[in-house]
Coordinates of C-alpha atoms in Angstrom, one line a residue:
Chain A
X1016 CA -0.2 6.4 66.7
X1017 CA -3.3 7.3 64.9
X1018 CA -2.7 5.6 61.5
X1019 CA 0.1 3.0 61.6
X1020 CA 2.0 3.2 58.3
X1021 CA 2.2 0.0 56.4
X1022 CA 5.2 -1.9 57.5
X1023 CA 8.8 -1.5 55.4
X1024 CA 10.5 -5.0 53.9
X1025 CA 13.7 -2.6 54.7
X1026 CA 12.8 -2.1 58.7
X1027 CA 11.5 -5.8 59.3
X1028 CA 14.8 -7.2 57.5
X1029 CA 17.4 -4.7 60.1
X1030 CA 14.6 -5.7 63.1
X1031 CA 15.1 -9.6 62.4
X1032 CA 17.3 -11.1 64.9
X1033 CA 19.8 -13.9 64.4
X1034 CA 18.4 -17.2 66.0
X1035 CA 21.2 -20.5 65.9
X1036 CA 19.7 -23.4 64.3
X1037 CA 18.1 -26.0 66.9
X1038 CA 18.7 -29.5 66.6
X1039 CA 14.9 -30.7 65.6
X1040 CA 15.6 -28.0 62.1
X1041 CA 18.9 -29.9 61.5
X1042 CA 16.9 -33.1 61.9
X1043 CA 13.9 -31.8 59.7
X1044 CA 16.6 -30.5 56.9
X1045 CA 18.8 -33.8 57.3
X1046 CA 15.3 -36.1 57.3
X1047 CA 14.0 -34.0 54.4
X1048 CA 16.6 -34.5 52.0
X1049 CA 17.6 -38.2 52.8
X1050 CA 14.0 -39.1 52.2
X1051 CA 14.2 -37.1 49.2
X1052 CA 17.4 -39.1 47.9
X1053 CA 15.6 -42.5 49.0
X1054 CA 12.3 -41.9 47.6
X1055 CA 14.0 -40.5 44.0
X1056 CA 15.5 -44.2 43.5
X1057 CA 12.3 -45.9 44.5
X1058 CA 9.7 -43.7 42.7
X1059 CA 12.3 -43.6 39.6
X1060 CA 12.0 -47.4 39.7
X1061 CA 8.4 -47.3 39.6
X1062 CA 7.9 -45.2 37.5
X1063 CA 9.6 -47.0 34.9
X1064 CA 8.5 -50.5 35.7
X1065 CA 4.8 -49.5 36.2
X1066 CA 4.1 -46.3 34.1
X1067 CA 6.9 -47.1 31.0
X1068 CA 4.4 -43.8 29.3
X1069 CA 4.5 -45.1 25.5
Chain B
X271 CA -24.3 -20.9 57.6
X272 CA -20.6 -19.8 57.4
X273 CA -19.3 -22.7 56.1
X274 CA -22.2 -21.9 53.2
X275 CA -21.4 -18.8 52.4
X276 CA -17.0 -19.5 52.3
X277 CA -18.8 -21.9 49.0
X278 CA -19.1 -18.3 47.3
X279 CA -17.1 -15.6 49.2
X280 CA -13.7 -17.4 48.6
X281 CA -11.7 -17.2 45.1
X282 CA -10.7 -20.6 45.2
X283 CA -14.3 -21.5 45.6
X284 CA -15.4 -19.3 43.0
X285 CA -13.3 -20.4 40.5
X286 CA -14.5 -23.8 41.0
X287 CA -18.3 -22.8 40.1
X288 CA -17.0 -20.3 37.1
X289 CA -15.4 -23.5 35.2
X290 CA -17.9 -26.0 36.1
X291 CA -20.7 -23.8 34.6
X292 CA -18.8 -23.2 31.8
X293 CA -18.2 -27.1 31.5
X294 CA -21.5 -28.0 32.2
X295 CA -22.5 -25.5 29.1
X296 CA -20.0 -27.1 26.9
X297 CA -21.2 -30.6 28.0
X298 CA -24.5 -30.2 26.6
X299 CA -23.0 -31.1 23.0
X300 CA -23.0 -34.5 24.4
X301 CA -26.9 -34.5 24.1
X302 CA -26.6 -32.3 20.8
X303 CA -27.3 -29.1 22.3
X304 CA -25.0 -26.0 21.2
X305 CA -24.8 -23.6 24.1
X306 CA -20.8 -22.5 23.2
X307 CA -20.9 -22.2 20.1
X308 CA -21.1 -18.6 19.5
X309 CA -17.6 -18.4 21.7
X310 CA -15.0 -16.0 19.5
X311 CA -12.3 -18.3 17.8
X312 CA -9.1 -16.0 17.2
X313 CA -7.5 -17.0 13.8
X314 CA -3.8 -16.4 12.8
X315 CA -4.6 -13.1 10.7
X316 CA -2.4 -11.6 7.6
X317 CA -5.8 -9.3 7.0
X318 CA -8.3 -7.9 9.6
X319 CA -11.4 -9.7 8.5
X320 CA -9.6 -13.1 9.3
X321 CA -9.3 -12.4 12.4
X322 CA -12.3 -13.2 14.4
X323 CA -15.6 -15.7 13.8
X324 CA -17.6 -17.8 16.0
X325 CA -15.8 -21.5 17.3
X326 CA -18.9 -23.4 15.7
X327 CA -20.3 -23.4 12.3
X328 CA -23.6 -23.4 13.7
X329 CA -23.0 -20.4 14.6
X330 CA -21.3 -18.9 11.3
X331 CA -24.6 -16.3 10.9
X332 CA -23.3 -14.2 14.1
X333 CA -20.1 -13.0 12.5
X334 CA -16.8 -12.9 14.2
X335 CA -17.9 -9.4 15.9
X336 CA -21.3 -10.5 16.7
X337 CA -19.5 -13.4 18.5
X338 CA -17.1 -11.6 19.9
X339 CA -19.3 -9.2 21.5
X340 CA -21.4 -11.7 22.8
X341 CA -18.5 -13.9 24.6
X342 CA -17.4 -10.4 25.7
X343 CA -21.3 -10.0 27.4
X344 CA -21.0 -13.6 28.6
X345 CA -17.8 -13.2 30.4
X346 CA -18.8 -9.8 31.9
X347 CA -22.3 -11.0 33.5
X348 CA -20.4 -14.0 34.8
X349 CA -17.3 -12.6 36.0
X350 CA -19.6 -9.9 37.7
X351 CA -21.9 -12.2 39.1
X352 CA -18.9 -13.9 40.8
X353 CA -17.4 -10.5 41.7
X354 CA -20.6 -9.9 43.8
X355 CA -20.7 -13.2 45.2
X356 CA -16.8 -12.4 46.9
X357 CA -17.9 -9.4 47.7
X358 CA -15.8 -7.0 45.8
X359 CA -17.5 -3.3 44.5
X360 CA -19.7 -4.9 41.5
X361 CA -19.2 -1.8 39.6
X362 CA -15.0 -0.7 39.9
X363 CA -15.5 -4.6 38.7
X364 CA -17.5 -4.2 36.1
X365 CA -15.5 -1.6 35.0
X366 CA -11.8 -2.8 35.6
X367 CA -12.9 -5.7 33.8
X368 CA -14.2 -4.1 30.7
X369 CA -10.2 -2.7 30.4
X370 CA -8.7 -5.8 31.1
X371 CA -10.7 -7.9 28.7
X372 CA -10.1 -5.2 26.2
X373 CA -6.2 -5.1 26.5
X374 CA -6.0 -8.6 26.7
X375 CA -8.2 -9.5 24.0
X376 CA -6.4 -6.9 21.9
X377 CA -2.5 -8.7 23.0
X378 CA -4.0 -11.8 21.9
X379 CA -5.3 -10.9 19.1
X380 CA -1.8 -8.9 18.0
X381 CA 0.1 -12.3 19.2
X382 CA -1.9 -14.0 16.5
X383 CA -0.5 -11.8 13.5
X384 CA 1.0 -14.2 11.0
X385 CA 4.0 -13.1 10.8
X386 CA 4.9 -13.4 14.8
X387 CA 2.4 -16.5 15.2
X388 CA 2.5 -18.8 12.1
X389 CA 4.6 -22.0 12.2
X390 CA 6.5 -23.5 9.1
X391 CA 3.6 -25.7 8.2
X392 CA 1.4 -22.9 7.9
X393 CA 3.0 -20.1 6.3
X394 CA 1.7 -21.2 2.4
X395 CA -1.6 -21.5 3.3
X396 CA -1.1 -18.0 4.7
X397 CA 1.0 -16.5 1.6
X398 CA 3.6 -15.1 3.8
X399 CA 7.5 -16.1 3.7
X400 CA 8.7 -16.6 6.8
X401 CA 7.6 -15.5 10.2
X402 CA 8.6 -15.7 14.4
X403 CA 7.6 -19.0 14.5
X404 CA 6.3 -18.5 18.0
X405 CA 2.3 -19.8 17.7
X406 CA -0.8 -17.1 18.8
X407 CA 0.3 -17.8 22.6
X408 CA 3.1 -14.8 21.8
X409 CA -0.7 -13.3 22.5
X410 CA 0.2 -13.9 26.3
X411 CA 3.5 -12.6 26.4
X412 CA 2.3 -9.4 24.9
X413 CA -0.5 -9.2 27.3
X414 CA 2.2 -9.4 30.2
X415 CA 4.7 -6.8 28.7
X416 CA 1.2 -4.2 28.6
X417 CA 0.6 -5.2 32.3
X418 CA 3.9 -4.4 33.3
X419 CA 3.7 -1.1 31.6
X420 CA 0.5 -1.0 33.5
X421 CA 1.5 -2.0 36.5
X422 CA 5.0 -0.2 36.5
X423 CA 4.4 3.3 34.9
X424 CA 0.7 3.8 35.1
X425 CA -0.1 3.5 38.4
X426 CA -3.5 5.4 38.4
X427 CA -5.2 3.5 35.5
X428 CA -3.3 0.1 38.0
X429 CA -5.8 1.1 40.6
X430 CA -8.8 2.0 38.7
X431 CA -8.8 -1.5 37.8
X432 CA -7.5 -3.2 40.7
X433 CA -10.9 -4.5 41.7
X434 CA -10.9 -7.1 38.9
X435 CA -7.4 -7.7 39.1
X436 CA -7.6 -10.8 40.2
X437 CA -4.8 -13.5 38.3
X438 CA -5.4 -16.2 40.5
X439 CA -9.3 -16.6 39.9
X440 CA -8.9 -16.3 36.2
X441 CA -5.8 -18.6 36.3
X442 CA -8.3 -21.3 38.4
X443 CA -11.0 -21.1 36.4
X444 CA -8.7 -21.4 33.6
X445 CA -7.2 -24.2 35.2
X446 CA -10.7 -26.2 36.0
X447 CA -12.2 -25.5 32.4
X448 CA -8.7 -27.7 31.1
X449 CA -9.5 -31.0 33.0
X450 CA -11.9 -31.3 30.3
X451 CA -10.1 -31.2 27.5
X452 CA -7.1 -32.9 29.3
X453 CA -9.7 -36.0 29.9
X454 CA -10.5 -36.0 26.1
X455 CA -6.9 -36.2 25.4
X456 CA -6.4 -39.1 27.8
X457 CA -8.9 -41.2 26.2
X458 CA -6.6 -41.2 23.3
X459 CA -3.6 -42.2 25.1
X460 CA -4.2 -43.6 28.9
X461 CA -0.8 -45.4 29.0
X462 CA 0.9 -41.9 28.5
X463 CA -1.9 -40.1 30.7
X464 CA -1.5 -42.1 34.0
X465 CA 2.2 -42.0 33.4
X466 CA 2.1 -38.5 32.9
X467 CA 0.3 -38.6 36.6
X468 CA 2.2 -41.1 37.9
X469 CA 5.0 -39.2 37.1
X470 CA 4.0 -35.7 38.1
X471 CA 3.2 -36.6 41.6
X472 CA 6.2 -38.4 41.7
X473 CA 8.4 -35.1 40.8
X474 CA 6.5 -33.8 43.3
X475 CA 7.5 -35.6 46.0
X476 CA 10.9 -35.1 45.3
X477 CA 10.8 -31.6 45.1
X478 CA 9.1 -30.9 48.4
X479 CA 11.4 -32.5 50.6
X480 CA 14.5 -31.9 48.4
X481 CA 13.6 -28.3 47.7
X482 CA 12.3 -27.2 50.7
X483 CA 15.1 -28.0 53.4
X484 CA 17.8 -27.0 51.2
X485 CA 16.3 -23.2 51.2
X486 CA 15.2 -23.2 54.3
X487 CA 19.0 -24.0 55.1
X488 CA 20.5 -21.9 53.3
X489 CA 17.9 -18.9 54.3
X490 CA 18.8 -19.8 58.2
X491 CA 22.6 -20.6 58.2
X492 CA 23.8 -18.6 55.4
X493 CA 21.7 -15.4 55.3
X494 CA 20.8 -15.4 59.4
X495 CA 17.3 -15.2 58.5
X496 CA 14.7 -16.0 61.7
X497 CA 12.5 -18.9 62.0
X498 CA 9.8 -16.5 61.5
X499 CA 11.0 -15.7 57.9
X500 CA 13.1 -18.5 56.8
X501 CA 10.1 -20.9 56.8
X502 CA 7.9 -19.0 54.0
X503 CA 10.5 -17.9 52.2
X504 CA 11.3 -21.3 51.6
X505 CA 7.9 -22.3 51.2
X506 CA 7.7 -19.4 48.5
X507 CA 11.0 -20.1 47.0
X508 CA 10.5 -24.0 46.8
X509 CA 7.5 -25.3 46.5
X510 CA 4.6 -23.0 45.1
X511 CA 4.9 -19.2 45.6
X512 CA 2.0 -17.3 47.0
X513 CA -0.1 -19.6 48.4
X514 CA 2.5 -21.6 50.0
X515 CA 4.5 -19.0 51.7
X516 CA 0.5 -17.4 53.2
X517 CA -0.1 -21.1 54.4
X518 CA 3.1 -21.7 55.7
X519 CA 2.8 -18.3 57.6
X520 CA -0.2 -19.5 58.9
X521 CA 1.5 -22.7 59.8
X522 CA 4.2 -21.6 62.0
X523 CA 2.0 -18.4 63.5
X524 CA 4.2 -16.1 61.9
X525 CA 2.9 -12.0 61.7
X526 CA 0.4 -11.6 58.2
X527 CA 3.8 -9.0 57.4
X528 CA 5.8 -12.3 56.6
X529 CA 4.2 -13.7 54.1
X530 CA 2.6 -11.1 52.5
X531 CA 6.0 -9.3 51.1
X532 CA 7.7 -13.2 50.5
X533 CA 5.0 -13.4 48.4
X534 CA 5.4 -9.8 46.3
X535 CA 8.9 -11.3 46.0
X536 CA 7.1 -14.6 44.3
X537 CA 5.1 -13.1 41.9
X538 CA 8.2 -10.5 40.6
X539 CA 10.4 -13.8 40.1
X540 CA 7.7 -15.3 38.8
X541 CA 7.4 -12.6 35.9
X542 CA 11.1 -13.4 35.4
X543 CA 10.7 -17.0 35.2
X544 CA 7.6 -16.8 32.9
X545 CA 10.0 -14.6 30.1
X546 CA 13.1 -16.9 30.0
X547 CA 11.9 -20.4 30.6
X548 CA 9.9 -21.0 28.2
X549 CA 12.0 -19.4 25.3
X550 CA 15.0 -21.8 27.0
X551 CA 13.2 -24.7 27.2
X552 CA 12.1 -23.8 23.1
X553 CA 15.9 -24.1 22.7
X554 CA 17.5 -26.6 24.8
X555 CA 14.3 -29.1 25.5
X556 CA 12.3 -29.5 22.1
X557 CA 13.6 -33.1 21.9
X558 CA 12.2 -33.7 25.7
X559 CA 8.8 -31.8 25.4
X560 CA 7.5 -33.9 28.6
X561 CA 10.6 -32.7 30.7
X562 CA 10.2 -28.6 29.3
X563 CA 6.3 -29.1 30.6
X564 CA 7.2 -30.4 34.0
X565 CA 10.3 -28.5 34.2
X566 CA 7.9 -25.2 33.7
X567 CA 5.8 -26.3 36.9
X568 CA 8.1 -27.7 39.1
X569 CA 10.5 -24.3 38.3
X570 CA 7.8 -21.2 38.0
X571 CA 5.9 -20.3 40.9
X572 CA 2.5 -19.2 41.4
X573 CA -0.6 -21.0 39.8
X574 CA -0.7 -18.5 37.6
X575 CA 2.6 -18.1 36.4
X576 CA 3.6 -21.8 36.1
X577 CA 0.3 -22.5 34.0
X578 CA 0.7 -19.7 31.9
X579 CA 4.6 -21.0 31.2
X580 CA 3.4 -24.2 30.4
X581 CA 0.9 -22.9 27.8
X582 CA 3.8 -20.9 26.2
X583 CA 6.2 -23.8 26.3
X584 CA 3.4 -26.1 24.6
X585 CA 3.1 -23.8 21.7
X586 CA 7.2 -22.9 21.4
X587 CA 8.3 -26.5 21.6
X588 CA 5.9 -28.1 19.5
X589 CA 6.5 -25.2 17.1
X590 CA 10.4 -25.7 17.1
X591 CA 10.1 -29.7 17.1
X592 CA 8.4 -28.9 13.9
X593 CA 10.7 -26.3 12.0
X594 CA 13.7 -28.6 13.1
X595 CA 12.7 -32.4 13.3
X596 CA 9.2 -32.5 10.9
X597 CA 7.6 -34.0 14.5
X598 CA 4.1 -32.6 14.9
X599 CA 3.0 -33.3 18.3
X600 CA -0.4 -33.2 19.5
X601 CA -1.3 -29.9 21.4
X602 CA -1.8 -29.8 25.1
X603 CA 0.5 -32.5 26.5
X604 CA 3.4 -30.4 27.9
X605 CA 0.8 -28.1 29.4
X606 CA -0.5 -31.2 31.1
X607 CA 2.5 -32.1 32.7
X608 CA 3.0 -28.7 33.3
X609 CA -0.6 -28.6 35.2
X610 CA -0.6 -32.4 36.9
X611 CA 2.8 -31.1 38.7
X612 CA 1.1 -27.8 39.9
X613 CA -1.8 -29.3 41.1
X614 CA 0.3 -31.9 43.1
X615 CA 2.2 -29.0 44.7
X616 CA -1.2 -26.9 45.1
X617 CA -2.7 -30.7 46.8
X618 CA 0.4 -31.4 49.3
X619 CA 0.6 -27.6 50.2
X620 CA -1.7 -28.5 53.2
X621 CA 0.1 -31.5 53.9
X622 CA 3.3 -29.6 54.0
X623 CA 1.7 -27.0 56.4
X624 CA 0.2 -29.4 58.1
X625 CA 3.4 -31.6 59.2
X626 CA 5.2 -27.5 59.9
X627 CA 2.5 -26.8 62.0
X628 CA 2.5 -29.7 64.0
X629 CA 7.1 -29.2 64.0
X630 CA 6.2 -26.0 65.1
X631 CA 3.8 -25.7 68.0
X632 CA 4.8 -28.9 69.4
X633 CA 8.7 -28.7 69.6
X634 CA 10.2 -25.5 67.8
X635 CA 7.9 -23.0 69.5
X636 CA 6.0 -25.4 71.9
X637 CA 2.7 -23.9 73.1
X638 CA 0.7 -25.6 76.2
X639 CA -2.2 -27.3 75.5
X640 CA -2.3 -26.2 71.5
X641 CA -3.4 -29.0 68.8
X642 CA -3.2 -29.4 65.5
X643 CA -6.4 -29.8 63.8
X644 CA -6.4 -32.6 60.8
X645 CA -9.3 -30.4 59.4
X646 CA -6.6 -27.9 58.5
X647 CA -5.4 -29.6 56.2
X648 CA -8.8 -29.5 54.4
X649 CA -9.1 -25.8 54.9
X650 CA -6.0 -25.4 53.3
X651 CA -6.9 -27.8 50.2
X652 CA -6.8 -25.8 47.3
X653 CA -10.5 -26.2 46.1
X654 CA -10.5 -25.6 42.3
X655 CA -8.2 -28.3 42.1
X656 CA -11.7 -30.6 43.0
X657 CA -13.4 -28.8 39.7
X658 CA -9.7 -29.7 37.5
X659 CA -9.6 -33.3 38.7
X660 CA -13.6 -33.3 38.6
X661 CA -14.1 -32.5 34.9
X662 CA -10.9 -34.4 34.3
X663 CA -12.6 -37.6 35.5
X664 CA -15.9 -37.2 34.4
X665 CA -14.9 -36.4 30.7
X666 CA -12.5 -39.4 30.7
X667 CA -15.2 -41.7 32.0
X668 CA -18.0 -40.5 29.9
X669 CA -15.5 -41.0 26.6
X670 CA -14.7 -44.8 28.3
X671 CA -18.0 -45.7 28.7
X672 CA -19.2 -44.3 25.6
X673 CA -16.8 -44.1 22.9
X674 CA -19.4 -42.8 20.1
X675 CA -18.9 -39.4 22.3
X676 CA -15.5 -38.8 21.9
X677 CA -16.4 -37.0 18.9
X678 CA -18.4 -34.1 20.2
X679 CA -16.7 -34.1 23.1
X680 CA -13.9 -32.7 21.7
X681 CA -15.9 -30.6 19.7
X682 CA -17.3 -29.6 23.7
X683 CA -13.8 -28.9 25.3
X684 CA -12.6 -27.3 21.5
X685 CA -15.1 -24.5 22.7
X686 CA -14.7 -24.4 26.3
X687 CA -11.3 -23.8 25.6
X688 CA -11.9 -20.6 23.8
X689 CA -12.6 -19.5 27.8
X690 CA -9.5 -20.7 28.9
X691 CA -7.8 -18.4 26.5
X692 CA -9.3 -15.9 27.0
X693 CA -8.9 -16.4 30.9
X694 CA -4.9 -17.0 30.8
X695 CA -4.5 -14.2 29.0
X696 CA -6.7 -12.2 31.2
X697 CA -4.2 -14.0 33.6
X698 CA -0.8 -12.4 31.6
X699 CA -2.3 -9.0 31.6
X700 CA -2.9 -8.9 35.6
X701 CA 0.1 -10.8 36.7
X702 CA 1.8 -7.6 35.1
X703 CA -0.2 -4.9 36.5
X704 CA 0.5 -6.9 40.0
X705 CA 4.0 -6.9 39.5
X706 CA 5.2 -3.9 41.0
X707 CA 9.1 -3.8 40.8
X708 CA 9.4 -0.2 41.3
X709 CA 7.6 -0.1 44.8
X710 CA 9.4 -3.3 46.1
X711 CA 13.0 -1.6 45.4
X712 CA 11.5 1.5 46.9
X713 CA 11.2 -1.0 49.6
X714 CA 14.6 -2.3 50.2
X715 CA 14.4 -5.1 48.7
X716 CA 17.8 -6.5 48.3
X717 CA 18.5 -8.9 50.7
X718 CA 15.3 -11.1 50.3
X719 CA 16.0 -10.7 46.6
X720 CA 19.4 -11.9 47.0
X721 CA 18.4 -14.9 48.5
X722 CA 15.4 -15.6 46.6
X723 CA 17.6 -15.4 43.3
X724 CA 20.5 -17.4 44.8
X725 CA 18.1 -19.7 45.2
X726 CA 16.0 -19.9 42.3
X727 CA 18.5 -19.5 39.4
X728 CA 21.0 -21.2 41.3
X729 CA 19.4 -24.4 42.7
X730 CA 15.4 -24.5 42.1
X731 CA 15.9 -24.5 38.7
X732 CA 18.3 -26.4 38.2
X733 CA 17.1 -29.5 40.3
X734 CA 13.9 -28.9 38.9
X735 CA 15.1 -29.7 35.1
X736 CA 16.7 -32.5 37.4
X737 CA 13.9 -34.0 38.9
X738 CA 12.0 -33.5 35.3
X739 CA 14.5 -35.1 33.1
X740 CA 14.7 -38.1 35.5
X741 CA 11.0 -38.3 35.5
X742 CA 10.4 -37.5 32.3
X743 CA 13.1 -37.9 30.0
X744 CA 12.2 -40.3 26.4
X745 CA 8.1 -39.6 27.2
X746 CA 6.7 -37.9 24.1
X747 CA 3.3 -36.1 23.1
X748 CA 1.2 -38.4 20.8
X749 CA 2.5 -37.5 17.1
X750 CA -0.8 -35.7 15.5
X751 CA -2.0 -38.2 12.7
X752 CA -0.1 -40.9 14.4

């Protein structure tokens, strides 16, 4: 191989293997968006009690 | 010595110095010295001579040519000072940047034809009838329609000047030349400015950890992508395009391949994003100009992109609040909320590859003996946000503890801002030419598209206005007068 041609989006994407989700992505995902759900009512609550903005 | 010379060789850095020096020059109204006021101010025009004339009075001898050439001089000897200092071929430079200042300058200038740019208030001082109501920043849009024809159907004047196409330098120093004048404007309202920041970071927040893991979900379980590409796609797709999705590659050791074409995926979306947001938010948000700002940086990616949208959707909703309710609000506002989210997402992008980094080599691929270094979070700090938080503080301080400067420094950041036109539309023009959608479909790119625009129009927008609206929702722009 005396020049590699640039790698195709087309080849990578039919090369990619299927991997199962592990557990410690479900528990990053799940985490993730229940600290997300949390944090919204807390931050919203500050925001309005400590910054009001007019 | 290495850690010396990344100061220069890196864009990030670079951009830093470019808008310090030309906020240091600007500064030096404060002790009553003019050095910007020869900058070119571009006028709404119905007749050519209107056009052009230097931002200062001072300054009035020069001519609007005479200070157009010389900002034209200024910007070339700087930009090619920093083009040596990052190493690129001074002269392809030189030269690429002659054409993009010149097709740039020349979309501006056409965006600022009074019967496209003028809003209602202005059109009897102009002694026209009516016009598009859409303010000189249609200037930028037109800059990024000619770098798409650039970038799409003229391929060999695309590489000619591809040595000084660089959006994301001018986009920074853009970016760090605006904490000026965004501190000047928070010395006229700090309740609103803090909440604005409060706020922002707030959005923020919410939109890493709520964005994030739902992409990276659906990328893995409903589009079987691996690990290896699920991670900055949704990096790319979530949280803040290009520079995300390389530092999330970096994060989780993926091959450079990954990244690199998630993020030619980011900056075609982006393109997409940057022609219909900002023309929605003109027709559904004018009533909630805070929540179109944020909306525009939580929702477009890229630094470049999301910043240019915001400057857009200052102009269009402060232009339509006018036609339809009478409300003048001040300019510059919705571009700060705009900018105060991006910068949060640009700040907790090495947090964020940071805590993947440490997921990654510890547990999902666990590596013997391989630690993750706090310093990387450093490395991956995006540096001009220093020089956008730096002149931000220093120009809010100086007006605090010296209120009789307010004055001129507005006068200062009225003429450094000249720059940071001139830069975001130098930013339009080159996100176009970048923005090859011929060789990505040449490429295959459906299935990452597919996901990427499930994703975007489907969700990321969406909970972005979300986020915004709850965030933002009832905070206005001071009135102008009020």
């Amino acid at each position: 191989m005396e020049n590699d041609p640039q790698p195709r989006l087309v080849d990578e994407l039919q090369r990619m293997q299927r991997e199962e989700l592990l557990p410690i992505e479900k528990k990053l995902i799940t985490w993730s968006i229940v600290l997300g759900i949390v944090l919204l009512a807390v931050l919203t609550w500050a925001s309005y009690t400590f910054f009001p903005g007019q | 010595m290495a850690s010396w010379r990344s100061l220069l060789k890196s864009e990030d850095w670079m951009s830093l110095w470019l808008g310090l020096f030309i906020f240091a020059l600007s500064m030096g109204l404060l002790a009553g010295i003019d050095m910007l006021g020869w900058a070119v101010k571009t006028n709404v025009w119905t007749s050519f001579t209107q056009i052009v004339e230097p931002v200062s009075k001072g300054y009035a001898g020069l001519g609007g040519l005479g200070s157009l050439l010389l900002t034209f001089l200024f910007l070339l000897v700087i930009m090619t000072v920093a083009a040596r200092g990052l190493e690129a071929n001074v002269r392809r430079f030189a030269a690429g940047f002659v054409v993009i200042f010149a097709a740039s300058y020349l979309c501006w200038v056409a965006g600022h034809f009074a019967y496209v740019a003028a809003t209602p208030d202005k059109l009897d001082k102009l002694g026209i009838s009516w016009s598009l109501n859409l303010t000189g920043e249609a200037g930028y849009i037109l800059a990024l329609l000619a770098g798409l024809v650039v970038g799409n159907f003229l391929p060999r004047t695309a590489s000619r000047i591809a040595e000084a196409t660089k959006p994301e330098l001018y986009i920074k120093t853009a970016i760090v030349i605006m904490g000026a004048g965004l501190g000047v404007k928070a010395v006229e309202a700090l309740s609103l400015a803090s909440a604005v920041l409060f706020r922002g970071l707030c959005a923020i927040v919410e939109a890493y950890l709520i964005y994030w893991a739902v992409v990276y979900l659906v990328a893995r379980k409903y589009f079987g992508f691996s690990r290896e590409w699920a991670a900055p796609l949704a990096s790319g797709i979530s949280i803040c395009g290009v520079s995300a999705a390389i530092a999330t590659g970096g994060a989780i050791r993926a091959r450079p391949v990954v990244p690199i074409m998630v993020s030619s995926l980011v900056v075609i979306f982006a393109v997409v994003e940057l022609l219909l947001l900002p023309f929605a938010a003109q027709v559904f948000l004018y009533k909630e100009p805070m929540v179109a700002g944020a909306w525009m940086g939580l929702a477009v990616k890229t630094d470049g992109a999301a910043v240019a949208s915001g400057a857009i959707t200052d102009s269009l909703v402060r232009a339509k609040a006018l036609a339809v309710m009478g409300v003048e609000w001040k300019e510059g506002w919705i571009l700060m909320a705009t900018t105060t989210v991006k910068v949060f997402i640009d700040v907790f992008i090495g947090v964020w590859a940071f805590i993947l980094a440490i997921l990654w080599c510890t547990v999902i691929e666990r590596r013997p003996g391989e630690k993750v270094r706090v310093g990387e979070i450093w490395e991956r700090f995006p540096k001009f946000v220093l020089g956008y938080v730096g002149t931000f503080a220093a120009t809010l301080a100086l007006c605090l503890a010296f209120p009789h400067l307010v004055a001129a420094a507005k006068t200062a950041s009225g003429e450094a801002n000249v720059f940071r036109h001139l830069f975001f539309a130098m930013t339009f023009f080159t996100i176009g030419v970048v923005s090859n959608f011929r060789k990505l479909w040449e490429e295959g790119i459906g299935r990452l598209a597919a996901i990427y625009a499930i994703c975007l129009f489907g969700f990321i927008i969406w909970v972005g206005l979300l986020i915004s609206w709850i965030f933002f929702h009832g905070v206005t722009p001071p009135v102008v007068g009020g």
